[in-house]
Amino acid sequence: MLVTWMRRVYERIGRKTGIGYWEKRAKRYGARSVLNIGHTGEEMAALTERQKEILFPLLAGQLRGDERVIVDFGCGPGRFTPSLSELVRGSAIGVDPIQRLLDLAPCANGVEYRRVESGRIPVADGSADVIWVCLVLGTITEEDALGAAAAEIRRVLHPDGLLFVVENTARKPDLPHFRFRTVDAYLSLFPWAQLDVVGGYEDLGERISVLAGRRGS
C-alpha cells in the first residue's frame, strides 16, 4: 500500500516538473536544449568552458580533499559530469529524467549516468560526498515538486556532504516552464545545508548565483 502511494506521489511530481515539455525540447534542440535558447548551438562549447572557468574554482574552494563521489543532479547531456569526476579525483554520477539527453552524454572513466524515474534520484541514501546542481531547479515550476526534489537531494547527500547550487536569480517575470527565484528562496529551500553565496556571474543579462553549504546531521 505504501509503495503504491509513493509511486503515485512521484508520478505527480514528474508531471509537475514539466518533464514532457523538456522531452520535446530535447528532441527539437538536442544538447542545446539545456541552455538559455538565446545561445546558439555553436556557442555551447565556449559557454560550457566559460562556466567551468567560473564555477570549478569556486567548487574546488569548498572541497576538503576527501570527497570521492559527486552527483551531477540534472546532468542533461553531461556537459560537466566527466570534469566533475576529475575535480574530486573520484567518481561522478550524472542523473537526469530525460533519456534523450543521457544518450548524448560522453563516456569517461569514473563516470556513469542514471535516469531519474518518478522523481527519485537513483542513488543510495547518504552516498554522495558532493551534489552539484547547475541551472536545474528553475525548471521545476511547482513548489511541491521543488520541495520533493530538495528532499531527494538531502536523502542522497552524505551527512556533512557538500551541496553546490548554481541557479538563475534574475528579477524577471516567470515563464511557463521556468521560475526565476531569489537567492533567499533557495536558502529557504535547503535550510539544512547552511548555504552561503560564494559567487556569481551574468549570462545574457541575467544574474546567475552560486551557493554552497554542507548538510547538517
Coordinates of N, CA and C in Angstrom, one line a residue:
M1 N 0.8 -1.2 0.0 CA 0.0 0.0 0.0 C 0.9 1.3 0.0
L2 N 1.9 1.3 0.9 CA 2.8 2.4 0.9 C 3.5 2.6 -0.4
V3 N 4.0 1.5 -1.0 CA 4.7 1.6 -2.2 C 3.8 2.2 -3.3
T4 N 2.6 1.7 -3.4 CA 1.7 2.3 -4.4 C 1.4 3.8 -4.2
W5 N 1.3 4.2 -2.9 CA 1.1 5.6 -2.6 C 2.3 6.4 -3.1
M6 N 3.5 5.9 -2.7 CA 4.7 6.7 -3.1 C 4.9 6.8 -4.6
R7 N 4.5 5.7 -5.3 CA 4.6 5.7 -6.8 C 3.7 6.8 -7.3
R8 N 2.5 6.9 -6.8 CA 1.6 8.0 -7.3 C 2.1 9.4 -7.0
V9 N 2.7 9.5 -5.8 CA 3.3 10.8 -5.5 C 4.4 11.2 -6.5
Y10 N 5.3 10.3 -6.7 CA 6.4 10.5 -7.7 C 5.9 10.8 -9.1
E11 N 4.8 10.1 -9.5 CA 4.2 10.3 -10.8 C 3.7 11.7 -10.9
R12 N 3.1 12.2 -9.8 CA 2.6 13.6 -9.8 C 3.7 14.6 -9.9
I13 N 4.8 14.3 -9.2 CA 6.0 15.1 -9.2 C 6.5 15.2 -10.7
G14 N 6.6 14.1 -11.4 CA 7.0 14.1 -12.7 C 6.2 15.0 -13.6
R15 N 4.9 14.9 -13.5 CA 4.0 15.8 -14.3 C 4.3 17.3 -14.0
K16 N 4.4 17.6 -12.7 CA 4.5 19.0 -12.3 C 5.9 19.6 -12.6
T17 N 6.9 18.7 -12.8 CA 8.2 19.3 -13.2 C 8.2 19.5 -14.7
G18 N 7.2 19.2 -15.4 CA 7.1 19.5 -16.8 C 8.1 18.7 -17.7
I19 N 8.2 17.4 -17.3 CA 9.2 16.6 -18.0 C 8.8 16.4 -19.4
G20 N 7.5 16.3 -19.7 CA 7.0 16.2 -21.1 C 7.5 17.4 -22.0
Y21 N 7.5 18.6 -21.4 CA 8.0 19.8 -22.1 C 9.5 19.6 -22.4
W22 N 10.2 19.2 -21.4 CA 11.7 19.1 -21.6 C 12.0 17.9 -22.6
E23 N 11.2 16.9 -22.6 CA 11.5 15.8 -23.6 C 11.3 16.3 -25.0
K24 N 10.2 17.1 -25.2 CA 10.0 17.7 -26.5 C 11.1 18.7 -26.9
R25 N 11.5 19.5 -25.9 CA 12.6 20.4 -26.1 C 13.9 19.7 -26.5
A26 N 14.2 18.6 -25.8 CA 15.4 17.9 -26.1 C 15.4 17.3 -27.5
K27 N 14.2 16.8 -27.9 CA 14.0 16.3 -29.2 C 14.3 17.3 -30.3
R28 N 13.8 18.6 -30.0 CA 14.0 19.6 -31.0 C 15.4 20.2 -31.0
Y29 N 16.0 20.4 -29.9 CA 17.2 21.2 -29.8 C 18.4 20.3 -29.5
G30 N 18.2 19.1 -29.1 CA 19.3 18.2 -28.7 C 20.0 18.7 -27.4
A31 N 21.3 18.6 -27.4 CA 22.1 19.0 -26.2 C 21.9 20.5 -25.9
R32 N 21.6 21.3 -26.9 CA 21.5 22.7 -26.7 C 20.2 23.0 -25.9
S33 N 19.3 22.1 -25.7 CA 18.0 22.3 -25.0 C 18.3 22.7 -23.6
V34 N 19.4 22.4 -23.0 CA 19.7 22.7 -21.6 C 20.1 24.1 -21.4
L35 N 20.4 24.8 -22.5 CA 20.9 26.2 -22.4 C 19.7 27.2 -22.5
N36 N 20.0 28.4 -22.1 CA 19.1 29.5 -22.5 C 19.1 29.6 -24.0
I37 N 17.9 29.5 -24.6 CA 17.9 29.4 -26.1 C 18.4 30.6 -26.8
G38 N 18.7 31.7 -26.0 CA 19.3 32.8 -26.6 C 20.7 32.5 -27.0
H39 N 21.3 31.4 -26.6 CA 22.6 30.9 -27.0 C 22.4 30.0 -28.3
T40 N 23.3 30.1 -29.2 CA 23.2 29.2 -30.4 C 23.9 27.9 -30.1
G41 N 23.7 26.9 -30.9 CA 24.4 25.7 -30.8 C 25.9 25.8 -30.9
E42 N 26.3 26.8 -31.7 CA 27.8 27.0 -31.9 C 28.4 27.6 -30.6
E43 N 27.6 28.2 -29.8 CA 28.2 28.8 -28.6 C 28.3 27.8 -27.4
M44 N 27.7 26.7 -27.6 CA 27.6 25.7 -26.4 C 28.9 25.4 -25.8
A45 N 29.9 25.0 -26.6 CA 31.2 24.5 -26.1 C 31.9 25.7 -25.4
A46 N 31.9 26.9 -26.0 CA 32.5 28.0 -25.4 C 31.8 28.4 -24.1
L47 N 30.5 28.4 -24.1 CA 29.8 28.7 -22.9 C 30.1 27.7 -21.7
T48 N 30.1 26.4 -22.1 CA 30.4 25.4 -21.1 C 31.8 25.6 -20.5
E49 N 32.8 26.0 -21.3 CA 34.1 26.2 -20.8 C 34.2 27.4 -19.9
R50 N 33.4 28.5 -20.3 CA 33.4 29.7 -19.5 C 32.8 29.4 -18.1
Q51 N 31.7 28.6 -18.1 CA 31.1 28.2 -16.9 C 32.0 27.4 -16.0
K52 N 32.8 26.5 -16.6 CA 33.8 25.7 -15.8 C 34.8 26.7 -15.2
E53 N 35.3 27.6 -16.0 CA 36.3 28.5 -15.6 C 35.8 29.4 -14.4
I54 N 34.6 29.7 -14.3 CA 34.0 30.4 -13.2 C 33.7 29.5 -12.0
L55 N 33.0 28.4 -12.3 CA 32.4 27.6 -11.3 C 33.3 26.6 -10.6
F56 N 34.2 26.0 -11.4 CA 35.1 25.0 -10.8 C 36.0 25.5 -9.7
P57 N 36.6 26.6 -9.9 CA 37.4 27.1 -8.8 C 36.6 27.4 -7.5
L58 N 35.4 27.8 -7.7 CA 34.5 28.1 -6.5 C 34.2 26.7 -5.9
L59 N 33.9 25.7 -6.7 CA 33.6 24.4 -6.1 C 34.9 23.8 -5.4
A60 N 36.0 24.0 -6.1 CA 37.3 23.4 -5.5 C 37.6 24.1 -4.2
G61 N 37.2 25.4 -4.1 CA 37.5 26.1 -2.8 C 36.6 25.6 -1.6
Q62 N 35.6 24.8 -1.9 CA 34.7 24.3 -0.9 C 35.0 22.8 -0.5
L63 N 35.9 22.2 -1.4 CA 36.2 20.8 -1.1 C 37.2 20.6 0.0
R64 N 37.1 19.5 0.7 CA 38.1 19.3 1.8 C 39.2 18.3 1.4
G65 N 39.0 17.7 0.2 CA 40.0 16.8 -0.3 C 39.8 15.3 -0.1
D66 N 38.7 15.0 0.7 CA 38.4 13.6 0.9 C 37.2 13.1 0.2
E67 N 36.6 14.0 -0.7 CA 35.4 13.7 -1.4 C 35.8 12.7 -2.5
R68 N 34.9 11.7 -2.8 CA 35.2 10.7 -3.8 C 34.0 10.5 -4.7
V69 N 32.8 10.8 -4.3 CA 31.6 10.6 -5.1 C 30.8 11.9 -5.3
I70 N 30.7 12.4 -6.5 CA 29.9 13.6 -6.8 C 28.7 13.2 -7.7
V71 N 27.5 13.7 -7.3 CA 26.3 13.5 -8.1 C 26.0 14.8 -8.9
D72 N 25.9 14.7 -10.2 CA 25.5 15.8 -11.1 C 24.0 15.7 -11.3
F73 N 23.3 16.5 -10.4 CA 21.8 16.5 -10.4 C 21.3 17.3 -11.6
G74 N 20.5 16.6 -12.5 CA 20.0 17.2 -13.7 C 21.2 17.4 -14.7
C75 N 21.9 16.4 -14.9 CA 23.1 16.5 -15.7 C 22.9 16.8 -17.2
G76 N 21.7 16.5 -17.7 CA 21.4 16.7 -19.1 C 22.3 15.9 -20.0
P77 N 23.0 16.5 -21.0 CA 23.9 15.7 -21.8 C 25.3 15.6 -21.3
G78 N 25.5 15.8 -20.0 CA 26.8 15.5 -19.3 C 27.8 16.6 -19.6
R79 N 27.4 17.9 -19.7 CA 28.3 18.9 -20.0 C 29.5 19.0 -19.0
F80 N 29.1 18.8 -17.7 CA 30.1 18.9 -16.7 C 30.5 17.6 -16.0
T81 N 29.8 16.5 -16.2 CA 30.0 15.3 -15.4 C 31.4 14.8 -15.5
P82 N 32.0 14.5 -16.6 CA 33.3 14.0 -16.6 C 34.4 14.9 -15.9
S83 N 34.2 16.2 -16.1 CA 35.2 17.1 -15.4 C 35.0 17.1 -13.9
L84 N 33.7 16.9 -13.5 CA 33.5 16.8 -12.1 C 34.1 15.6 -11.4
S85 N 34.2 14.5 -12.1 CA 34.8 13.3 -11.6 C 36.3 13.6 -11.4
E86 N 36.9 14.3 -12.4 CA 38.3 14.7 -12.3 C 38.6 15.6 -11.2
L87 N 37.6 16.6 -10.9 CA 37.8 17.6 -9.9 C 37.9 16.9 -8.5
V88 N 37.1 15.9 -8.3 CA 37.1 15.2 -7.0 C 38.0 14.1 -6.9
R89 N 38.6 13.8 -8.1 CA 39.6 12.6 -8.2 C 38.9 11.3 -7.7
G90 N 37.6 11.2 -8.2 CA 36.8 10.0 -7.8 C 35.8 9.7 -8.9
S91 N 34.6 9.5 -8.5 CA 33.6 9.1 -9.5 C 32.5 10.1 -9.5
A92 N 31.8 10.2 -10.7 CA 30.7 11.2 -10.9 C 29.5 10.4 -11.4
I93 N 28.4 10.6 -10.8 CA 27.1 10.0 -11.3 C 26.2 11.1 -11.8
G94 N 26.0 11.1 -13.1 CA 25.0 12.1 -13.7 C 23.6 11.5 -13.7
V95 N 22.7 12.3 -13.2 CA 21.3 11.8 -13.1 C 20.4 12.8 -13.8
D96 N 19.4 12.3 -14.5 CA 18.5 13.2 -15.3 C 17.3 12.4 -15.7
P97 N 16.1 13.0 -15.8 CA 14.9 12.3 -16.2 C 14.7 12.1 -17.7
I98 N 15.6 12.8 -18.5 CA 15.4 12.8 -19.9 C 16.4 11.9 -20.6
Q99 N 15.9 10.7 -21.0 CA 16.8 9.7 -21.6 C 17.5 10.2 -22.8
R100 N 16.8 11.0 -23.7 CA 17.4 11.5 -24.9 C 18.7 12.3 -24.6
L101 N 18.7 13.0 -23.5 CA 19.9 13.8 -23.1 C 20.9 12.9 -22.6
L102 N 20.6 11.9 -21.8 CA 21.5 11.0 -21.2 C 22.2 10.2 -22.4
D103 N 21.5 9.9 -23.4 CA 22.1 9.2 -24.6 C 23.2 10.1 -25.3
L104 N 23.1 11.4 -25.1 CA 24.1 12.3 -25.7 C 25.4 12.5 -24.8
A105 N 25.3 12.0 -23.5 CA 26.3 12.3 -22.6 C 27.6 11.5 -22.9
P106 N 28.8 12.1 -22.7 CA 30.0 11.5 -23.1 C 30.5 10.4 -22.1
C107 N 31.0 9.3 -22.6 CA 31.5 8.3 -21.7 C 32.9 8.7 -21.2
A108 N 33.2 8.3 -20.0 CA 34.5 8.6 -19.4 C 34.8 7.7 -18.2
N109 N 36.0 7.5 -17.9 CA 36.4 6.7 -16.8 C 35.9 7.3 -15.5
G110 N 35.3 6.5 -14.6 CA 34.8 7.1 -13.4 C 33.5 7.8 -13.5
V111 N 32.8 7.7 -14.6 CA 31.5 8.4 -14.8 C 30.5 7.4 -15.2
E112 N 29.3 7.6 -14.6 CA 28.1 6.8 -15.1 C 26.9 7.7 -15.1
Y113 N 25.9 7.3 -15.9 CA 24.7 8.1 -16.0 C 23.5 7.2 -15.6
R114 N 22.6 7.8 -14.9 CA 21.4 7.1 -14.5 C 20.2 8.0 -14.7
R115 N 19.1 7.3 -15.1 CA 17.8 8.0 -15.3 C 17.0 8.2 -14.0
V116 N 16.6 9.4 -13.8 CA 15.6 9.7 -12.7 C 14.3 9.3 -13.2
E117 N 13.6 8.4 -12.4 CA 12.3 8.0 -12.8 C 11.3 8.3 -11.6
S118 N 10.2 8.8 -11.9 CA 9.2 9.2 -10.9 C 9.7 10.1 -9.8
G119 N 10.7 10.9 -10.2 CA 11.2 11.9 -9.3 C 12.2 11.4 -8.3
R120 N 12.6 10.2 -8.3 CA 13.5 9.6 -7.3 C 14.9 9.5 -7.9
I121 N 15.9 10.1 -7.2 CA 17.3 10.0 -7.6 C 17.8 8.6 -7.4
P122 N 18.3 8.0 -8.5 CA 18.7 6.6 -8.4 C 20.1 6.4 -7.7
V123 N 20.2 6.9 -6.5 CA 21.5 6.8 -5.8 C 21.1 6.5 -4.3
A124 N 22.0 5.7 -3.7 CA 21.7 5.2 -2.3 C 21.7 6.4 -1.3
D125 N 21.0 6.2 -0.2 CA 20.9 7.2 0.8 C 22.3 7.5 1.3
G126 N 22.6 8.8 1.4 CA 23.9 9.3 2.1 C 25.1 8.9 1.4
S127 N 25.1 8.5 0.1 CA 26.3 8.0 -0.6 C 27.0 9.1 -1.4
A128 N 26.5 10.3 -1.5 CA 27.2 11.3 -2.3 C 27.9 12.3 -1.4
D129 N 29.2 12.4 -1.7 CA 30.0 13.4 -0.9 C 29.7 14.8 -1.3
V130 N 29.4 15.0 -2.6 CA 29.1 16.3 -3.2 C 27.9 16.1 -4.1
I131 N 27.0 17.1 -4.1 CA 25.9 17.2 -5.1 C 26.0 18.5 -5.8
W132 N 26.1 18.5 -7.1 CA 26.3 19.6 -8.0 C 24.9 19.8 -8.6
V133 N 24.3 21.0 -8.5 CA 23.0 21.4 -9.1 C 23.2 22.6 -9.9
C134 N 23.3 22.5 -11.2 CA 23.6 23.7 -12.0 C 22.5 24.0 -13.0
L135 N 21.8 25.1 -12.7 CA 20.7 25.6 -13.6 C 19.6 24.5 -13.9
V136 N 19.2 23.9 -12.8 CA 18.2 22.9 -12.9 C 16.9 23.2 -12.2
L137 N 17.0 23.8 -11.0 CA 15.9 24.0 -10.1 C 14.9 25.0 -10.7
G138 N 15.3 25.9 -11.5 CA 14.4 26.8 -12.1 C 13.4 26.2 -13.1
T139 N 13.8 25.0 -13.6 CA 12.9 24.3 -14.5 C 11.8 23.5 -13.8
I140 N 11.9 23.4 -12.4 CA 10.8 22.8 -11.6 C 9.9 23.9 -11.2
T141 N 8.7 23.9 -11.8 CA 7.9 25.1 -11.7 C 6.9 25.0 -10.5
E142 N 6.6 23.8 -10.0 CA 5.6 23.7 -8.9 C 6.4 23.6 -7.6
E143 N 5.9 24.3 -6.6 CA 6.6 24.4 -5.4 C 6.7 23.0 -4.6
D144 N 5.6 22.2 -4.7 CA 5.6 21.0 -4.0 C 6.6 20.0 -4.7
A145 N 6.7 20.1 -6.0 CA 7.7 19.2 -6.7 C 9.1 19.7 -6.4
L146 N 9.3 21.0 -6.3 CA 10.6 21.5 -5.9 C 11.0 21.1 -4.5
G147 N 10.1 21.1 -3.6 CA 10.3 20.6 -2.2 C 10.7 19.1 -2.2
A148 N 10.0 18.3 -3.1 CA 10.3 16.9 -3.2 C 11.7 16.7 -3.7
A149 N 12.1 17.5 -4.7 CA 13.5 17.4 -5.2 C 14.5 17.7 -4.2
A150 N 14.2 18.8 -3.4 CA 15.1 19.1 -2.3 C 15.3 18.0 -1.3
A151 N 14.1 17.3 -1.0 CA 14.2 16.2 -0.1 C 15.0 15.1 -0.6
E152 N 14.9 14.8 -1.9 CA 15.7 13.8 -2.5 C 17.2 14.1 -2.5
I153 N 17.5 15.3 -2.7 CA 18.9 15.8 -2.7 C 19.4 15.5 -1.2
R154 N 18.7 15.9 -0.3 CA 19.1 15.7 1.1 C 19.3 14.2 1.4
R155 N 18.4 13.4 0.9 CA 18.4 11.9 1.2 C 19.7 11.3 0.6
V156 N 20.1 11.8 -0.5 CA 21.3 11.2 -1.2 C 22.6 11.7 -0.7
L157 N 22.6 13.0 -0.1 CA 23.8 13.6 0.3 C 24.3 13.1 1.7
H158 N 25.6 12.8 1.7 CA 26.2 12.3 3.0 C 26.0 13.3 4.1
P159 N 25.8 12.9 5.3 CA 25.9 13.9 6.4 C 27.2 14.6 6.4
D160 N 27.1 16.0 6.4 CA 28.3 16.8 6.3 C 28.8 16.9 4.8
G161 N 28.0 16.3 3.9 CA 28.4 16.4 2.5 C 28.1 17.8 2.0
L162 N 28.7 18.1 0.8 CA 28.7 19.5 0.2 C 27.6 19.6 -0.8
L163 N 26.7 20.6 -0.7 CA 25.7 20.9 -1.7 C 26.2 22.2 -2.4
F164 N 26.3 22.1 -3.8 CA 26.8 23.3 -4.6 C 25.7 23.6 -5.6
V165 N 25.1 24.8 -5.5 CA 23.9 25.1 -6.3 C 24.2 26.4 -7.1
V166 N 23.9 26.2 -8.4 CA 24.1 27.4 -9.4 C 22.7 27.6 -10.0
E167 N 22.1 28.8 -9.8 CA 20.7 29.0 -10.3 C 20.6 30.4 -10.8
N168 N 19.6 30.6 -11.7 CA 19.3 31.9 -12.3 C 18.4 32.6 -11.3
T169 N 18.9 33.8 -10.8 CA 18.2 34.5 -9.8 C 17.8 35.9 -10.3
A170 N 17.7 36.0 -11.6 CA 17.4 37.3 -12.2 C 16.0 37.7 -11.8
R171 N 15.8 39.0 -11.7 CA 14.5 39.6 -11.3 C 13.7 39.8 -12.5
K172 N 13.0 38.7 -13.0 CA 12.2 38.8 -14.2 C 10.9 38.0 -14.0
P173 N 9.9 38.3 -14.8 CA 8.7 37.5 -14.7 C 8.9 36.0 -15.1
D174 N 8.2 35.2 -14.4 CA 8.3 33.7 -14.6 C 7.8 33.4 -16.1
L175 N 8.4 32.3 -16.6 CA 8.0 31.8 -17.9 C 7.1 30.6 -17.7
P176 N 6.4 30.1 -18.7 CA 5.6 28.9 -18.5 C 6.3 27.7 -18.0
H177 N 7.6 27.6 -18.4 CA 8.3 26.4 -18.0 C 9.6 26.7 -17.2
F178 N 9.6 27.9 -16.6 CA 10.8 28.3 -15.8 C 10.4 29.3 -14.8
R179 N 11.0 29.2 -13.6 CA 10.7 30.1 -12.5 C 12.0 30.8 -12.1
F180 N 11.9 32.1 -12.1 CA 13.0 32.9 -11.6 C 12.8 33.1 -10.1
R181 N 13.7 32.5 -9.3 CA 13.6 32.5 -7.8 C 14.7 33.3 -7.3
T182 N 14.5 33.9 -6.1 CA 15.5 34.7 -5.4 C 16.6 33.8 -4.7
V183 N 17.7 34.4 -4.4 CA 18.7 33.8 -3.5 C 18.0 33.3 -2.2
D184 N 17.2 34.2 -1.6 CA 16.6 33.8 -0.4 C 15.7 32.6 -0.5
A185 N 15.0 32.5 -1.7 CA 14.1 31.3 -1.9 C 15.0 30.0 -1.9
Y186 N 16.1 30.1 -2.4 CA 17.0 28.9 -2.4 C 17.6 28.6 -1.1
L187 N 17.9 29.7 -0.3 CA 18.4 29.5 1.0 C 17.3 28.8 1.9
S188 N 16.0 29.2 1.7 CA 14.9 28.6 2.4 C 14.6 27.2 2.0
L189 N 14.9 26.9 0.7 CA 14.7 25.5 0.2 C 15.6 24.5 0.8
F190 N 16.8 24.9 1.2 CA 17.8 24.0 1.8 C 18.2 24.5 3.1
P191 N 17.3 24.6 4.1 CA 17.7 25.1 5.4 C 18.8 24.2 6.1
W192 N 18.8 23.0 5.8 CA 19.7 22.0 6.4 C 21.1 22.1 5.8
A193 N 21.3 22.9 4.8 CA 22.6 22.9 4.1 C 23.5 24.1 4.5
Q194 N 22.9 25.0 5.3 CA 23.6 26.2 5.7 C 24.3 26.9 4.5
L195 N 23.6 27.1 3.5 CA 24.1 27.7 2.2 C 24.6 29.1 2.4
D196 N 25.7 29.5 1.7 CA 26.2 30.8 1.6 C 26.3 31.1 0.1
V197 N 26.2 32.4 -0.2 CA 26.5 32.8 -1.6 C 28.0 32.9 -1.7
V198 N 28.6 32.2 -2.7 CA 30.0 32.1 -2.8 C 30.5 32.7 -4.1
G199 N 29.6 33.2 -5.0 CA 30.0 33.8 -6.2 C 28.8 34.0 -7.1
G200 N 29.1 34.3 -8.4 CA 28.0 34.6 -9.4 C 28.6 35.1 -10.6
Y201 N 27.7 35.2 -11.7 CA 28.1 35.8 -12.9 C 26.9 36.2 -13.7
E202 N 27.1 36.9 -14.8 CA 26.0 37.3 -15.7 C 26.0 36.5 -17.0
D203 N 24.8 36.1 -17.4 CA 24.6 35.4 -18.6 C 23.4 36.0 -19.4
L204 N 23.7 36.6 -20.5 CA 22.7 37.2 -21.3 C 21.9 38.2 -20.5
G205 N 22.6 39.0 -19.6 CA 22.0 40.0 -18.8 C 21.2 39.5 -17.6
E206 N 21.3 38.2 -17.3 CA 20.6 37.6 -16.2 C 21.6 37.1 -15.1
R207 N 21.3 37.4 -13.9 CA 22.2 37.0 -12.8 C 22.1 35.6 -12.4
I208 N 23.3 34.9 -12.4 CA 23.4 33.5 -12.0 C 24.1 33.5 -10.7
S209 N 23.5 33.0 -9.7 CA 24.1 33.0 -8.3 C 24.6 31.6 -7.9
V210 N 25.7 31.6 -7.2 CA 26.3 30.3 -6.8 C 26.3 30.3 -5.2
L211 N 25.7 29.2 -4.8 CA 25.6 28.9 -3.3 C 26.2 27.6 -2.9
A212 N 26.8 27.5 -1.7 CA 27.4 26.3 -1.3 C 27.2 26.2 0.2
G213 N 27.1 24.9 0.7 CA 27.0 24.7 2.1 C 27.0 23.2 2.4
R214 N 27.1 22.8 3.6 CA 27.2 21.4 4.0 C 26.0 21.0 4.8
R215 N 25.6 19.7 4.5 CA 24.4 19.2 5.2 C 24.7 19.0 6.6
G216 N 23.7 19.4 7.4 CA 23.8 19.1 8.9 C 23.3 17.7 9.1
S217 N 23.5 17.2 10.3 CA 23.1 15.9 10.6 C 21.6 15.8 10.9

